[in-house]
């Protein structure tokens, strides 16, 4: 079980990341999580949105270099040791986590080098994977 | 014209021996007479042996016997890089290959390099021209001369090397790169003369300073610069910081290599042309008509004794002006101003000729890039640096940095193999580069000095 993540090629210049977000805004899309790091002249910025196929089409139309990638989305419980636990499962299964980041609430994205192997390893645990439909349906509580 | 300056601290030019005074200090009439006799011979030689010129001249209804005065050179066709490219590799050679003793090449605008070949006599003329300008710069038989140009297909390395041997100097053939090693060698071997591009000399200076090397106390006395023009500000700075006297020399592969002209120490930033070996013209780049003496124009050169690969009226695309006023150094050979600009779009980066069209061709052959590009040249960190910005095609975009880095690496390698220089490649978003109607400005040259 995986989710569809949007990756966009973005030059590291003021306003360029904003252009992508404006694209989402104009299509009334919701961002559930994102990741952007300092990788030099450009970055591969990753987004989890409520309607990935729509986001892909919308950004493509606007001339962005954009891709959909399958990644794992794990629902963690808010208690110490949860994150450590999922990473332990990956390590024991000899699965490499290529990158990861957190979404709203206690959801995290894991991009792994072997999705099938990772899914199998997680199946034997109480850790919960979610799919695109659940991402779309996520109710988000406002921070107090 | 030119600024007479007091003689350089270290070297009193009035005491320097002149290599070939019977030519270098003779009357203008005699120089012109030498040129005319050689020109008549050279045109006949070229017509008889090089089909390309014979065809051109026949088409123009010009025979070698029509050349009776120096002005008649204007009856002859111009030659451009394209002729050498079209006849690659040996189509313009006048002698059979077994009479060619050495070959050199330089970058063409696209694809094939420009190939030149030298007979034994050509090599002799070349060495003599270098010997003259080295002596003009103060180099003597007692000097230890360190080469910081690359040896190889470019004419700079071997050309200067042989000329220094002609004077009797000792060559230290270090070659290019490994700056710290160069500095160590200067210290270990007591180098007195450095042959380099001015920007590389500055780099050696700065690296030395960072290492605590004392240039004032070093054995280095003279810098012989070539490969690219040296801006006056840069020359003054190198001289002050390295405690040496620097001169420029000029030339181009297509007519011989370095040695066409060299700077004496009486007038800085002007160079005496070896007129007994090169007939010069300064023309309007648009019309090809000669300009008045002292006016800027494009330098056109006709080598007068070339046997291996003669060229007639070669268009250098270098802009300059000349003066035939005698020089305080005693030489009567014409002086040309240092070349500061060109009539085409060629760039010289780290002494290497680069044409935007070369970049254009590489990019056109990479489908994952749009045909748009931008070239930025700067020297913020001392040495010339070329950055090439390209736009990715959405299809090549991958969610993996490793893949994107590999792609950048591959594009860089393709460009490097054509440019013979390693550029920094920057990937841009699709549509990033402004499209213009009319002629695009591909190059942003931000170099200081």
Coordinates of C-alpha atoms in Angstrom, one line a residue:
Chain A
X1 CA 0.0 0.0 0.0
X2 CA 1.6 3.3 -1.1
X3 CA 0.6 6.9 -1.8
X4 CA 1.3 9.1 -4.8
X5 CA 3.8 11.9 -4.0
X6 CA 4.4 14.9 -6.3
X7 CA 8.0 15.8 -7.0
X8 CA 8.8 19.1 -8.7
X9 CA 12.1 20.5 -10.0
X10 CA 12.5 23.9 -8.4
X11 CA 15.4 26.4 -8.8
X12 CA 16.6 27.7 -5.6
X13 CA 15.7 31.3 -6.2
X14 CA 13.2 33.6 -4.4
X15 CA 9.7 33.0 -5.6
X16 CA 10.2 29.8 -7.4
X17 CA 8.8 27.5 -4.7
X18 CA 5.9 30.0 -4.3
X19 CA 5.1 29.5 -8.0
X20 CA 4.4 25.8 -7.3
X21 CA 2.1 26.6 -4.3
X22 CA 0.2 29.2 -6.4
X23 CA -0.4 26.4 -8.8
X24 CA -1.9 24.3 -6.1
X25 CA -3.9 27.2 -4.8
X26 CA -5.5 27.9 -8.2
X27 CA -6.6 24.3 -8.4
X28 CA -8.0 24.4 -4.9
X29 CA -5.6 21.6 -3.8
X30 CA -4.6 20.9 -0.2
X31 CA -1.0 20.1 0.8
X32 CA -0.8 17.4 3.5
X33 CA 3.0 17.6 3.8
X34 CA 6.1 18.7 1.9
X35 CA 9.9 18.6 2.0
X36 CA 12.4 21.0 0.5
X37 CA 16.2 20.9 1.3
X38 CA 19.3 22.9 0.4
X39 CA 20.7 20.9 -2.4
X40 CA 22.4 23.7 -4.3
X41 CA 21.2 25.5 -7.4
X42 CA 18.0 23.5 -7.6
X43 CA 15.9 21.2 -5.4
X44 CA 13.5 18.3 -5.9
X45 CA 10.6 19.5 -3.8
X46 CA 8.2 16.8 -2.7
X47 CA 4.5 17.3 -1.8
X48 CA 1.7 15.1 -0.6
X49 CA -1.5 16.6 -1.7
X50 CA -5.2 15.5 -1.5
X51 CA -5.6 15.0 -5.2
X52 CA -2.2 14.0 -6.7
X53 CA -3.4 13.2 -10.3
X54 CA -5.0 16.6 -10.5
X55 CA -1.9 18.3 -9.1
X56 CA 0.2 16.5 -11.7
X57 CA -1.9 17.6 -14.6
X58 CA -2.2 21.1 -13.3
X59 CA 1.5 21.6 -12.8
X60 CA 2.4 20.0 -16.1
X61 CA 0.1 22.4 -17.9
X62 CA 1.9 25.3 -16.3
X63 CA 5.2 24.0 -17.6
X64 CA 6.7 22.6 -14.5
X65 CA 9.0 19.5 -14.5
X66 CA 6.9 17.3 -12.3
X67 CA 6.6 13.6 -11.5
X68 CA 4.5 11.3 -9.4
X69 CA 6.4 8.8 -7.2
X70 CA 5.0 5.9 -5.1
X71 CA 6.1 6.2 -1.5
X72 CA 5.0 4.7 1.8
X73 CA 2.9 6.7 4.2
X74 CA 2.9 5.4 7.8
X75 CA 0.5 6.5 10.5
X76 CA 2.4 6.7 13.7
X77 CA 0.9 7.0 17.2
X78 CA 1.9 10.0 19.2
X79 CA 4.2 8.3 21.8
X80 CA 7.9 8.1 22.3
X81 CA 9.6 5.4 20.3
X82 CA 7.2 5.2 17.3
X83 CA 9.5 6.7 14.8
X84 CA 12.5 4.7 16.1
X85 CA 10.3 1.6 15.8
X86 CA 9.5 2.0 12.1
X87 CA 13.1 2.7 11.2
X88 CA 14.2 -0.4 13.1
X89 CA 11.8 -2.5 11.1
X90 CA 13.3 -1.1 7.9
X91 CA 16.8 -1.7 9.0
X92 CA 16.1 -5.2 10.1
X93 CA 14.6 -5.9 6.7
X94 CA 17.7 -4.4 5.0
X95 CA 15.5 -1.8 3.4
X96 CA 17.2 1.6 2.8
X97 CA 15.2 4.8 3.5
X98 CA 16.3 7.1 0.7
X99 CA 14.5 10.1 2.2
X100 CA 11.6 10.7 4.6
X101 CA 9.6 13.6 6.0
X102 CA 6.6 14.2 8.1
X103 CA 3.1 15.2 7.1
X104 CA 0.2 16.6 9.1
X105 CA -0.5 15.1 12.4
X106 CA 1.6 11.9 13.0
X107 CA 1.8 10.7 9.4
X108 CA 5.3 10.3 7.8
X109 CA 6.5 9.6 4.3
X110 CA 9.2 7.0 3.7
X111 CA 10.8 6.7 0.3
X112 CA 12.5 3.4 0.2
X113 CA 14.7 1.5 -2.2
X114 CA 12.4 -1.6 -2.2
X115 CA 8.7 -0.9 -1.6
X116 CA 7.6 -4.5 -1.7
X117 CA 10.1 -5.6 0.9
X118 CA 9.3 -2.6 3.1
X119 CA 5.5 -3.4 2.9
X120 CA 6.2 -7.0 3.8
X121 CA 8.3 -6.1 6.8
X122 CA 5.7 -3.6 8.0
X123 CA 2.8 -6.2 7.6
X124 CA 4.2 -8.1 10.6
X125 CA 4.0 -5.1 12.9
X126 CA 1.2 -3.0 14.3
X127 CA 2.4 0.0 12.2
X128 CA -0.3 1.3 9.9
X129 CA 0.2 2.1 6.2
X130 CA -2.3 4.4 4.5
X131 CA -3.3 5.0 0.9
X132 CA -4.3 7.9 -1.4
X133 CA -7.9 7.8 -0.4
X134 CA -7.1 8.1 3.2
X135 CA -4.8 11.0 2.5
X136 CA -7.6 12.7 0.6
X137 CA -10.0 12.2 3.4
X138 CA -7.7 13.3 6.2
X139 CA -9.5 15.7 8.6
X140 CA -7.0 18.1 9.9
X141 CA -7.4 19.6 13.3
X142 CA -6.2 23.2 13.6
X143 CA -3.2 23.8 15.9
X144 CA -4.3 25.6 19.1
Chain B
X1 CA 49.8 56.4 -29.8
X2 CA 50.7 54.2 -26.9
X3 CA 52.0 55.6 -23.7
X4 CA 55.7 56.0 -23.5
X5 CA 56.5 54.8 -20.0
X6 CA 59.7 54.9 -18.0
X7 CA 61.7 51.7 -18.6
X8 CA 60.7 48.9 -16.2
X9 CA 62.4 48.7 -12.9
X10 CA 64.4 45.6 -13.5
X11 CA 65.2 45.8 -17.2
X12 CA 66.7 48.7 -19.1
X13 CA 65.3 48.1 -22.6
X14 CA 67.9 50.3 -24.2
X15 CA 70.6 47.8 -23.1
X16 CA 68.7 44.7 -24.5
X17 CA 70.2 43.2 -27.6
X18 CA 68.0 43.1 -30.7
X19 CA 67.7 39.6 -32.2
X20 CA 67.8 40.6 -35.9
X21 CA 68.7 44.3 -36.0
X22 CA 69.2 44.3 -39.8
X23 CA 65.5 43.6 -40.2
X24 CA 64.0 44.8 -36.9
X25 CA 65.6 48.3 -37.2
X26 CA 65.8 48.8 -41.0
X27 CA 64.0 51.4 -43.0
X28 CA 60.3 51.2 -43.7
X29 CA 61.2 51.1 -47.4
X30 CA 63.3 48.1 -46.9
X31 CA 60.7 46.2 -44.9
X32 CA 58.1 46.9 -47.6
X33 CA 60.6 45.7 -50.2
X34 CA 61.2 42.5 -48.3
X35 CA 57.5 42.0 -47.9
X36 CA 56.8 42.5 -51.6
X37 CA 59.4 40.1 -52.8
X38 CA 58.2 37.4 -50.4
X39 CA 54.5 38.1 -51.2
X40 CA 55.0 37.6 -54.9
X41 CA 56.8 34.3 -54.3
X42 CA 54.3 33.2 -51.7
X43 CA 51.3 33.8 -53.9
X44 CA 52.8 31.9 -56.7
X45 CA 53.7 29.0 -54.4
X46 CA 50.2 28.9 -53.0
X47 CA 48.5 29.1 -56.3
X48 CA 50.6 26.2 -57.7
X49 CA 50.1 23.9 -54.8
X50 CA 46.8 24.6 -53.0
X51 CA 43.7 23.7 -55.1
X52 CA 41.4 25.7 -52.8
X53 CA 43.3 29.0 -53.5
X54 CA 43.8 28.2 -57.2
X55 CA 40.0 27.7 -57.6
X56 CA 39.2 30.8 -55.7
X57 CA 41.7 33.0 -57.6
X58 CA 40.6 31.5 -61.0
X59 CA 37.0 32.3 -60.1
X60 CA 38.1 35.9 -59.3
X61 CA 40.2 36.0 -62.5
X62 CA 43.3 36.8 -60.5
X63 CA 46.7 35.3 -61.4
X64 CA 49.9 35.3 -59.3
X65 CA 51.5 37.7 -61.9
X66 CA 48.8 40.3 -61.1
X67 CA 50.6 40.9 -57.7
X68 CA 53.0 43.6 -58.5
X69 CA 52.7 46.0 -55.5
X70 CA 51.8 45.4 -51.8
X71 CA 48.4 47.0 -52.5
X72 CA 47.7 44.2 -55.0
X73 CA 47.2 41.9 -52.0
X74 CA 43.7 43.2 -52.0
X75 CA 43.0 41.4 -55.3
X76 CA 43.4 38.1 -53.4
X77 CA 40.5 36.3 -51.6
X78 CA 40.1 36.5 -47.8
X79 CA 40.4 33.3 -45.9
X80 CA 38.3 32.5 -42.9
X81 CA 38.2 29.6 -40.4
X82 CA 35.5 27.9 -42.5
X83 CA 38.0 27.2 -45.3
X84 CA 40.3 25.3 -43.0
X85 CA 37.3 23.5 -41.6
X86 CA 36.0 22.5 -45.0
X87 CA 39.4 21.1 -46.0
X88 CA 39.9 19.2 -42.8
X89 CA 42.4 17.8 -42.2
X90 CA 45.1 18.2 -44.8
X91 CA 43.2 19.8 -47.8
X92 CA 45.0 23.2 -47.5
X93 CA 48.5 21.7 -47.2
X94 CA 51.0 22.7 -49.9
X95 CA 53.5 20.0 -49.3
X96 CA 53.3 16.2 -49.1
X97 CA 52.8 15.0 -45.6
X98 CA 56.3 13.5 -45.3
X99 CA 57.7 17.0 -45.5
X100 CA 55.5 18.0 -42.5
X101 CA 57.6 17.7 -39.4
X102 CA 55.0 18.8 -36.8
X103 CA 51.3 19.2 -36.6
X104 CA 49.2 21.4 -34.3
X105 CA 45.5 22.1 -34.0
X106 CA 43.1 24.6 -32.4
X107 CA 39.4 24.6 -31.9
X108 CA 37.2 25.3 -34.8
X109 CA 33.8 27.0 -34.3
X110 CA 32.0 23.6 -34.5
X111 CA 33.0 20.0 -34.8
X112 CA 36.3 19.6 -36.4
X113 CA 39.5 21.4 -35.1
X114 CA 41.6 23.6 -37.3
X115 CA 44.7 21.6 -38.3
X116 CA 48.0 23.2 -39.3
X117 CA 51.3 21.6 -40.4
X118 CA 54.9 22.8 -40.4
X119 CA 57.8 22.0 -42.6
X120 CA 61.3 22.3 -41.3
X121 CA 61.6 25.8 -42.7
X122 CA 58.3 26.8 -41.1
X123 CA 59.5 25.6 -37.7
X124 CA 62.7 27.6 -38.3
X125 CA 60.7 30.8 -38.9
X126 CA 58.5 30.1 -35.9
X127 CA 61.4 29.7 -33.6
X128 CA 63.0 32.8 -34.9
X129 CA 59.9 34.9 -34.3
X130 CA 59.7 33.6 -30.7
X131 CA 63.3 34.2 -30.1
X132 CA 62.9 37.8 -31.3
X133 CA 60.0 38.5 -28.9
X134 CA 61.6 36.7 -26.0
X135 CA 64.7 38.8 -26.4
X136 CA 62.5 41.9 -26.7
X137 CA 61.1 41.0 -23.3
X138 CA 64.6 40.6 -21.8
X139 CA 65.0 36.8 -22.0
X140 CA 68.7 35.8 -22.4
X141 CA 70.7 32.5 -22.8
X142 CA 71.2 32.4 -19.0
X143 CA 67.5 32.3 -18.2
X144 CA 65.6 29.3 -16.8
X145 CA 62.3 29.3 -18.4
X146 CA 59.3 27.5 -16.9
X147 CA 56.4 26.5 -19.2
X148 CA 52.9 26.8 -17.6
X149 CA 51.0 26.4 -20.9
X150 CA 49.9 23.0 -21.7
X151 CA 52.1 21.1 -24.2
X152 CA 50.0 19.3 -26.7
X153 CA 48.0 20.2 -29.8
X154 CA 47.8 23.9 -29.0
X155 CA 50.6 26.0 -30.5
X156 CA 51.4 27.9 -27.3
X157 CA 53.4 25.3 -25.5
X158 CA 55.8 23.9 -28.1
X159 CA 55.9 27.2 -30.0
X160 CA 57.4 29.1 -27.0
X161 CA 59.5 26.1 -26.1
X162 CA 61.4 25.9 -29.4
X163 CA 61.9 29.7 -29.5
X164 CA 63.5 29.7 -26.0
X165 CA 65.8 26.9 -27.1
X166 CA 66.8 29.1 -30.0
X167 CA 67.9 31.9 -27.7
X168 CA 69.8 29.3 -25.7
X169 CA 67.6 29.5 -22.6
X170 CA 67.0 26.4 -20.4
X171 CA 63.4 25.1 -20.7
X172 CA 61.7 23.7 -17.7
X173 CA 58.7 21.9 -19.4
X174 CA 56.4 21.8 -16.4
X175 CA 53.2 22.1 -18.5
X176 CA 49.9 23.2 -17.2
X177 CA 48.1 22.5 -13.9
X178 CA 49.3 21.7 -10.4
X179 CA 50.0 25.2 -9.3
X180 CA 51.7 24.3 -6.1
X181 CA 54.2 22.2 -8.0
X182 CA 54.9 25.2 -10.3
X183 CA 55.7 27.3 -7.2
X184 CA 57.9 24.6 -5.8
X185 CA 59.8 24.3 -9.0
X186 CA 60.4 28.1 -9.2
X187 CA 61.9 27.7 -5.8
X188 CA 63.9 24.5 -6.4
X189 CA 65.2 25.3 -9.9
X190 CA 65.6 29.0 -9.6
X191 CA 63.2 29.7 -12.5
X192 CA 63.7 33.2 -13.9
X193 CA 61.0 33.3 -16.6
X194 CA 57.4 32.1 -16.5
X195 CA 55.4 31.4 -19.6
X196 CA 51.7 31.4 -18.9
X197 CA 48.3 33.0 -19.7
X198 CA 48.0 36.2 -17.7
X199 CA 45.1 34.8 -15.7
X200 CA 47.0 31.6 -14.8
X201 CA 50.0 33.8 -13.8
X202 CA 47.7 35.7 -11.4
X203 CA 46.5 32.4 -10.0
X204 CA 50.0 31.2 -9.4
X205 CA 50.7 34.6 -7.7
X206 CA 47.7 34.2 -5.4
X207 CA 48.4 30.6 -4.5
X208 CA 52.0 31.5 -3.7
X209 CA 50.9 34.3 -1.5
X210 CA 48.5 32.0 0.4
X211 CA 51.4 29.6 0.9
X212 CA 53.6 32.3 2.2
X213 CA 55.9 32.3 -0.8
X214 CA 57.9 35.5 -1.0
X215 CA 57.7 36.7 -4.6
X216 CA 59.9 39.7 -3.9
X217 CA 62.7 37.4 -2.9
X218 CA 62.2 34.8 -5.6
X219 CA 64.3 34.2 -8.7
X220 CA 61.4 35.0 -11.1
X221 CA 62.1 38.1 -13.2
X222 CA 60.0 37.9 -16.3
X223 CA 56.5 36.9 -17.4
X224 CA 55.9 36.0 -21.0
X225 CA 52.1 36.1 -21.5
X226 CA 50.1 34.7 -24.3
X227 CA 46.9 32.7 -25.2
X228 CA 44.7 35.6 -24.2
X229 CA 45.1 39.4 -24.1
X230 CA 46.3 40.8 -20.7
X231 CA 44.2 43.8 -19.5
X232 CA 46.6 46.6 -18.5
X233 CA 45.2 46.6 -14.9
X234 CA 45.9 42.9 -14.5
X235 CA 49.5 43.3 -15.9
X236 CA 50.3 46.1 -13.5
X237 CA 48.9 44.0 -10.6
X238 CA 50.9 40.9 -11.5
X239 CA 54.1 42.9 -11.9
X240 CA 53.6 44.6 -8.6
X241 CA 52.8 41.4 -6.6
X242 CA 55.1 39.0 -8.3
X243 CA 57.9 41.5 -8.7
X244 CA 58.4 40.7 -12.4
X245 CA 58.3 42.4 -15.8
X246 CA 55.5 41.1 -18.0
X247 CA 55.1 41.3 -21.7
X248 CA 52.4 40.0 -24.1
X249 CA 52.8 38.2 -27.3
X250 CA 50.2 37.5 -29.9
X251 CA 49.6 35.0 -32.6
X252 CA 47.1 32.5 -33.9
X253 CA 47.4 28.9 -35.0
X254 CA 46.0 29.5 -38.5
X255 CA 48.9 31.7 -39.5
X256 CA 51.6 30.0 -37.4
X257 CA 51.0 30.3 -33.7
X258 CA 52.4 32.7 -31.1
X259 CA 55.1 34.9 -32.5
X260 CA 53.2 37.1 -34.9
X261 CA 53.9 40.0 -32.6
X262 CA 55.5 40.8 -29.3
X263 CA 55.7 43.6 -26.8
X264 CA 58.9 45.5 -26.3
X265 CA 59.6 47.3 -23.1
X266 CA 59.5 50.8 -24.5
X267 CA 55.8 51.0 -25.2
X268 CA 53.6 48.8 -23.0
X269 CA 50.5 47.3 -24.5
X270 CA 51.7 47.6 -28.1
X271 CA 53.4 44.8 -30.0
X272 CA 55.9 44.8 -32.8
X273 CA 54.7 42.6 -35.7
X274 CA 57.3 40.4 -37.4
X275 CA 56.7 42.2 -40.7
X276 CA 59.3 40.3 -42.7
X277 CA 57.3 37.2 -42.0
X278 CA 53.7 38.6 -41.9
X279 CA 52.0 41.1 -44.2
X280 CA 49.4 42.9 -42.1
X281 CA 46.3 44.7 -43.2
X282 CA 43.8 46.5 -40.9
X283 CA 40.3 46.4 -42.5
X284 CA 36.8 47.4 -41.9
X285 CA 35.2 44.2 -40.7
X286 CA 32.0 44.9 -42.7
X287 CA 33.4 46.0 -46.0
X288 CA 36.9 44.5 -46.0
X289 CA 38.4 47.8 -47.1
X290 CA 41.6 49.0 -45.5
X291 CA 41.3 51.7 -42.8
X292 CA 43.7 54.6 -42.3
X293 CA 46.7 54.0 -40.2
X294 CA 45.8 54.5 -36.6
X295 CA 42.2 53.6 -37.0
X296 CA 40.7 50.5 -35.4
X297 CA 39.9 47.6 -37.7
X298 CA 40.2 43.9 -38.1
X299 CA 43.7 42.5 -38.4
X300 CA 44.2 40.5 -41.6
X301 CA 47.4 38.5 -41.9
X302 CA 49.3 36.9 -44.8
X303 CA 52.2 34.8 -43.7
X304 CA 55.0 35.4 -46.2
X305 CA 57.1 32.3 -45.9
X306 CA 54.8 29.5 -45.0
X307 CA 55.5 26.3 -46.9
X308 CA 53.4 23.7 -45.1
X309 CA 50.0 25.3 -45.0
X310 CA 50.0 28.8 -46.6
X311 CA 47.1 31.1 -46.0
X312 CA 46.4 34.3 -47.8
X313 CA 44.7 37.3 -46.1
X314 CA 43.5 35.4 -43.0
X315 CA 40.8 37.2 -41.2
X316 CA 41.7 37.1 -37.5
X317 CA 38.5 38.7 -36.2
X318 CA 40.8 40.6 -33.8
X319 CA 40.3 44.3 -33.6
X320 CA 43.4 46.6 -33.4
X321 CA 45.1 49.6 -34.9
X322 CA 48.7 50.1 -35.9
X323 CA 51.4 52.7 -36.0
X324 CA 54.5 52.8 -38.2
X325 CA 56.2 55.4 -36.1
X326 CA 59.6 54.3 -35.0
X327 CA 59.8 53.0 -31.4
X328 CA 62.1 54.1 -28.6
X329 CA 63.5 50.6 -28.5
X330 CA 65.1 51.2 -31.9
X331 CA 62.8 48.9 -33.8
X332 CA 61.0 50.2 -36.9
X333 CA 58.7 47.3 -37.3
X334 CA 55.0 48.3 -37.1
X335 CA 53.4 48.3 -33.7
X336 CA 49.8 47.0 -33.2
X337 CA 47.7 47.8 -30.1
X338 CA 47.0 44.9 -27.8
X339 CA 43.8 43.2 -29.0
X340 CA 40.9 43.9 -26.6
X341 CA 37.9 42.9 -28.6
X342 CA 36.9 40.8 -31.5
X343 CA 34.6 41.2 -34.5
X344 CA 32.9 37.8 -33.9
X345 CA 31.5 36.1 -30.9
X346 CA 34.6 34.0 -29.9
X347 CA 35.5 34.1 -26.2
X348 CA 38.9 33.3 -24.8
X349 CA 38.5 31.5 -21.5
X350 CA 41.6 30.3 -19.7
X351 CA 43.5 30.8 -22.9
X352 CA 41.1 28.5 -24.8
X353 CA 39.1 29.7 -27.8
X354 CA 35.4 29.0 -27.1
X355 CA 32.5 29.7 -29.5
X356 CA 28.9 29.8 -28.3
X357 CA 28.1 27.8 -31.4
X358 CA 30.0 24.9 -29.9
X359 CA 27.8 24.9 -26.9
X360 CA 24.7 25.3 -29.1
X361 CA 25.7 22.2 -31.0
X362 CA 26.2 20.0 -28.0
X363 CA 22.9 21.1 -26.4
X364 CA 21.0 20.6 -29.7
X365 CA 22.1 17.0 -29.6
X366 CA 20.8 16.4 -26.1
X367 CA 17.1 15.8 -26.4
X368 CA 16.5 16.1 -22.6
X369 CA 17.5 19.7 -22.8
X370 CA 15.7 22.6 -24.5
X371 CA 17.8 24.3 -27.1
X372 CA 18.0 27.4 -24.9
X373 CA 21.3 28.1 -23.0
X374 CA 23.2 30.9 -21.3
X375 CA 26.9 31.2 -20.9
X376 CA 28.3 33.2 -17.9
X377 CA 32.0 33.9 -17.7
X378 CA 33.4 35.3 -14.5
X379 CA 36.7 35.5 -12.7
X380 CA 35.4 36.1 -9.2
X381 CA 37.7 33.4 -7.8
X382 CA 40.8 34.4 -9.7
X383 CA 40.7 32.1 -12.7
X384 CA 38.2 32.3 -15.5
X385 CA 35.1 30.2 -14.9
X386 CA 32.5 29.3 -17.4
X387 CA 29.0 28.5 -16.2
X388 CA 26.6 27.1 -18.8
X389 CA 22.9 27.3 -17.8
X390 CA 20.6 24.9 -19.6
X391 CA 16.9 24.1 -19.3
X392 CA 15.8 20.6 -18.6
X393 CA 13.0 19.0 -20.5
X394 CA 10.2 17.8 -18.1
X395 CA 10.7 14.2 -19.3
X396 CA 14.3 14.0 -17.9
X397 CA 13.2 15.0 -14.5
X398 CA 13.5 12.2 -11.9
X399 CA 12.7 12.0 -8.2
X400 CA 16.3 10.9 -7.6
X401 CA 19.1 13.3 -6.9
X402 CA 21.6 10.7 -7.9
X403 CA 20.0 10.5 -11.3
X404 CA 19.8 14.3 -11.7
X405 CA 23.4 14.6 -10.6
X406 CA 24.5 11.9 -13.0
X407 CA 22.6 13.7 -15.8
X408 CA 24.4 17.0 -14.9
X409 CA 27.7 15.1 -14.9
X410 CA 27.0 13.6 -18.4
X411 CA 26.1 17.0 -19.9
X412 CA 29.2 18.5 -18.4
X413 CA 31.3 15.7 -19.8
X414 CA 29.9 16.2 -23.3
X415 CA 30.5 19.9 -23.2
X416 CA 34.0 19.4 -21.8
X417 CA 35.0 17.1 -24.6
X418 CA 34.1 19.7 -27.2
X419 CA 35.2 22.9 -25.4
X420 CA 38.4 21.3 -24.0
X421 CA 37.5 23.2 -20.8
X422 CA 35.4 22.0 -17.9
X423 CA 32.3 24.3 -17.5
X424 CA 30.0 24.4 -14.5
X425 CA 26.6 23.2 -15.7
X426 CA 23.5 24.6 -14.0
X427 CA 20.2 23.0 -14.6
X428 CA 17.2 25.4 -14.9
X429 CA 13.5 24.9 -14.8
X430 CA 11.8 24.5 -18.2
X431 CA 11.1 28.0 -19.6
X432 CA 13.6 29.7 -17.3
X433 CA 15.6 31.4 -20.0
X434 CA 14.1 34.4 -21.6
X435 CA 13.2 33.9 -25.2
X436 CA 13.9 36.9 -27.3
X437 CA 12.8 37.8 -30.8
X438 CA 15.8 38.6 -32.9
X439 CA 19.4 37.8 -32.0
X440 CA 19.6 36.1 -28.6
X441 CA 22.3 37.3 -26.2
X442 CA 23.8 34.0 -25.1
X443 CA 26.9 35.3 -23.3
X444 CA 27.3 37.3 -20.2
X445 CA 31.0 38.1 -19.7
X446 CA 31.4 39.4 -16.1
X447 CA 35.1 39.2 -15.9
X448 CA 36.8 42.1 -14.1
X449 CA 40.1 43.6 -15.3

